[in-house]
XYZ file of N, CA and C in Angstrom:
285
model
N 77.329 119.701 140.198
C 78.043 118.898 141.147
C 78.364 119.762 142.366
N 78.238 119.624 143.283
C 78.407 119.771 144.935
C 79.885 119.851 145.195
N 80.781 120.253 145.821
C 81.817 120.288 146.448
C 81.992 119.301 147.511
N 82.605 118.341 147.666
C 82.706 117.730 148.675
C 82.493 118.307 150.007
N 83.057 119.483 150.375
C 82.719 119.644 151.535
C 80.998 120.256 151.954
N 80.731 120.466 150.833
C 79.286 120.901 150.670
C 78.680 119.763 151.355
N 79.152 118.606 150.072
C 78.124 117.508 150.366
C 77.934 117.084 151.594
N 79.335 116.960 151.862
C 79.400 116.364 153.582
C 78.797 116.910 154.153
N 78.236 118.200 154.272
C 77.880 119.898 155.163
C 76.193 118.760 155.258
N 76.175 118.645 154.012
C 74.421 118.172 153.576
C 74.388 117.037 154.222
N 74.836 116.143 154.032
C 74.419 114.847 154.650
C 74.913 115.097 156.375
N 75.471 115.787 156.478
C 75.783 115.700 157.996
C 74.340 115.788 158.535
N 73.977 117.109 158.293
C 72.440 117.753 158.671
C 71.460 116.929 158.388
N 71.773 116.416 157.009
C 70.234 115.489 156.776
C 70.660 114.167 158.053
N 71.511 113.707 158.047
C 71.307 112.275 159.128
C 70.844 112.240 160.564
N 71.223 113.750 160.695
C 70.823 114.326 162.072
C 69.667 114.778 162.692
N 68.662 114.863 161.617
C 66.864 115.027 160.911
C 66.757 114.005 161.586
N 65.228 114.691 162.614
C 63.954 113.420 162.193
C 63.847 112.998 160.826
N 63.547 111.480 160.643
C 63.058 110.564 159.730
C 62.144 111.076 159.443
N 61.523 111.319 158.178
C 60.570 111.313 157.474
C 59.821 110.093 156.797
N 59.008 110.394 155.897
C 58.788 109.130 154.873
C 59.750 109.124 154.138
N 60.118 107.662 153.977
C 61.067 107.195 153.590
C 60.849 107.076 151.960
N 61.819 107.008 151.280
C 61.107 106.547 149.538
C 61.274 105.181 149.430
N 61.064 104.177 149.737
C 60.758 102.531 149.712
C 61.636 101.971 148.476
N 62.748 102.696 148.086
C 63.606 102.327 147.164
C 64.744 101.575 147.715
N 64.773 100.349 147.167
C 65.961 99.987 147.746
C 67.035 99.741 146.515
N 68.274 99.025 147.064
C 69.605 98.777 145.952
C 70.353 97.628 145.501
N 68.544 97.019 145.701
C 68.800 94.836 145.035
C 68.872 95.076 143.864
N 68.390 96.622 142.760
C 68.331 96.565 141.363
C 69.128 96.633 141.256
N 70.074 97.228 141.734
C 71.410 97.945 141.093
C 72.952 96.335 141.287
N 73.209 96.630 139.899
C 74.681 95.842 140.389
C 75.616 96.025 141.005
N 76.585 94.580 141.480
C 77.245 95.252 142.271
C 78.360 96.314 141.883
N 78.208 96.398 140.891
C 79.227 97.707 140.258
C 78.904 98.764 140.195
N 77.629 98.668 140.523
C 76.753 100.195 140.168
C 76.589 100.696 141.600
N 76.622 99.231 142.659
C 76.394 99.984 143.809
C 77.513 100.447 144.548
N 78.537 100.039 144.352
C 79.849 100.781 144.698
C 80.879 101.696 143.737
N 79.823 102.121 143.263
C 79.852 103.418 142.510
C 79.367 104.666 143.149
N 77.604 104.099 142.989
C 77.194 105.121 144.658
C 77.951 105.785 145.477
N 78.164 104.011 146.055
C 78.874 104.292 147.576
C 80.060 105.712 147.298
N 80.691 105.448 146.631
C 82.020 106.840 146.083
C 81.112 107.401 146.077
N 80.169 108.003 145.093
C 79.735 109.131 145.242
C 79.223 109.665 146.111
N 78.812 108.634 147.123
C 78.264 109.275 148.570
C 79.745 109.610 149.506
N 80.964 109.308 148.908
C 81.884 109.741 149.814
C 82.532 111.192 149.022
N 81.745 111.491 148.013
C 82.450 113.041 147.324
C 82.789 112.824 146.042
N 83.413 111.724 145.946
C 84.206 111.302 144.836
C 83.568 112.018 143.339
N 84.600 112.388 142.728
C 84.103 112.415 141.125
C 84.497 111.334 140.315
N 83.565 111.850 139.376
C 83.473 110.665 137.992
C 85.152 109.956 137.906
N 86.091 111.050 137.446
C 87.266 110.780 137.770
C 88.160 109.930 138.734
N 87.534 110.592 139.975
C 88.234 109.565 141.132
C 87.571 108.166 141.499
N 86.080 107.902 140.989
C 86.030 106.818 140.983
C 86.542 105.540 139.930
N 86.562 106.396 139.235
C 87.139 105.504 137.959
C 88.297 104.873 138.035
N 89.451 105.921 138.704
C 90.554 105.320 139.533
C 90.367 104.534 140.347
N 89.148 104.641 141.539
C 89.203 103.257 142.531
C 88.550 102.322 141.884
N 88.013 102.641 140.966
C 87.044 100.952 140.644
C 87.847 100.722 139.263
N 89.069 101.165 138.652
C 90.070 101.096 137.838
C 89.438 100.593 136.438
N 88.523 101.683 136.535
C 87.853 101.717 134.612
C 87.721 103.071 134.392
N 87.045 103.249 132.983
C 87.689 104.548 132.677
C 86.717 105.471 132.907
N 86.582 106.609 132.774
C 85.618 107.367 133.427
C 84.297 107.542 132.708
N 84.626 107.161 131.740
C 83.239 106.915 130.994
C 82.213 106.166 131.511
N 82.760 104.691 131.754
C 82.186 103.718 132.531
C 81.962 104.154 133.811
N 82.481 104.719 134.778
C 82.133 105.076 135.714
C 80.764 106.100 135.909
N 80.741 107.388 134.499
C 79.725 107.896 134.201
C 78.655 106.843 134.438
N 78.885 106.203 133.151
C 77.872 105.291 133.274
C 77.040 104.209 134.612
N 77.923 103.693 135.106
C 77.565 103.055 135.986
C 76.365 104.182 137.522
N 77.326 105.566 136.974
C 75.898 106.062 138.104
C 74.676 106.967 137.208
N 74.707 106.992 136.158
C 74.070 107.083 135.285
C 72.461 106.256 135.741
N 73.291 105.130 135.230
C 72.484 104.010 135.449
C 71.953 104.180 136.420
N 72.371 103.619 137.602
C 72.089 103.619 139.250
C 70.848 104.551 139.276
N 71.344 106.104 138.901
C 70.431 107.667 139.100
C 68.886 106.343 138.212
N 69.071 105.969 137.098
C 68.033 106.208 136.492
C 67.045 104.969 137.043
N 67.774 103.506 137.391
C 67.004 102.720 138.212
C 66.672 103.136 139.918
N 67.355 104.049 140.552
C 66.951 104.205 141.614
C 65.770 105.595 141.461
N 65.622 105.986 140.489
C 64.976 107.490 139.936
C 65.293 108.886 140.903
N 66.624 108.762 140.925
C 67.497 109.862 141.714
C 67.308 110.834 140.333
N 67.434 112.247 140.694
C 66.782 113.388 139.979
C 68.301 113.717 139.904
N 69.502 114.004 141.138
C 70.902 114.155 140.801
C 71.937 113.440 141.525
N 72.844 113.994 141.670
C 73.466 112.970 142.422
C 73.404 113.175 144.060
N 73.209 114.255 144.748
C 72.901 115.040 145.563
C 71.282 114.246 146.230
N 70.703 113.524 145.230
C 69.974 112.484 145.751
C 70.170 111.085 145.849
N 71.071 110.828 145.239
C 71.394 109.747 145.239
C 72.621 109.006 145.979
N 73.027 110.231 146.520
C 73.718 110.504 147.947
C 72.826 110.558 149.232
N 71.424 111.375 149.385
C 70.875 110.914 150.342
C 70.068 109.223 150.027
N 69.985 108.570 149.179
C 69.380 107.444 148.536
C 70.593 106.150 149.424
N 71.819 106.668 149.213
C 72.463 105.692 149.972
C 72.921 105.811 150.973
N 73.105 106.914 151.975
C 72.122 106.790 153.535
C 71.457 106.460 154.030
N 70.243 106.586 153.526
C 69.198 106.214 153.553
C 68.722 104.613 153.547
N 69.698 104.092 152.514
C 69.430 102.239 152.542
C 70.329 101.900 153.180
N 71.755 102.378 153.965
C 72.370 101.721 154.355
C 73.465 101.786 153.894
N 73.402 101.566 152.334
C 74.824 101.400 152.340
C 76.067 102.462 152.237
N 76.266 103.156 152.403
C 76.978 104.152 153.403
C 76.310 104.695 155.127
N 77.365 104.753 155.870
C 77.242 105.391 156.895
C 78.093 106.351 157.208
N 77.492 107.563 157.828
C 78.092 108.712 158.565
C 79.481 108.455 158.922
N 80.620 109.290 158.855
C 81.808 109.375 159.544
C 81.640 109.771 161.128
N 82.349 109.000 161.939
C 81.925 109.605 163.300
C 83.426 110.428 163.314
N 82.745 111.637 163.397
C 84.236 112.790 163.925
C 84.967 112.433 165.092
């Protein structure tokens, strides 16, 4: 797991990249529980703190990006953080 401020460090730089090829994955598979699960994890969040905002227990929360990683075929979460940049559903903080 990444440090939040890591992560942020990473996605700052990656959004700021020329586009590449894109991976043609999108996040109609995923439910909507799974996809605002993501979304936290694309804001830092741990297993823990999402479990608190989406108020289940952290197991389930495991699970739910578990899942997500394995239908979107994210390798960690560190991809699956650029995975939801990438479709949209998170966007950049403007400083």
């Amino acid at each position: 797991m990444l440090a939040p401020s890591i992560t942020r460090k990473l996605i700052s730089r990656y959004v700021t990249q020329p586009r590449g090829i894109g991976t043609g994955i999108g996040l109609e598979e995923l439910t909507n529980r799974e996809r605002e699960a993501v979304a936290l994890v694309a804001q830092g969040l741990s297993n823990n703190q999402i479990a608190d905002r989406m108020v289940i227990s952290s197991l389930t929360a495991k699970t739910h990006i578990n899942r997500a990683m394995t239908k979107l075929h994210a390798r960690d979460r560190a991809q699956l953080v650029i995975l939801a940049y990438e479709s949209g559903l998170v966007a950049p903080r403007s400083s």
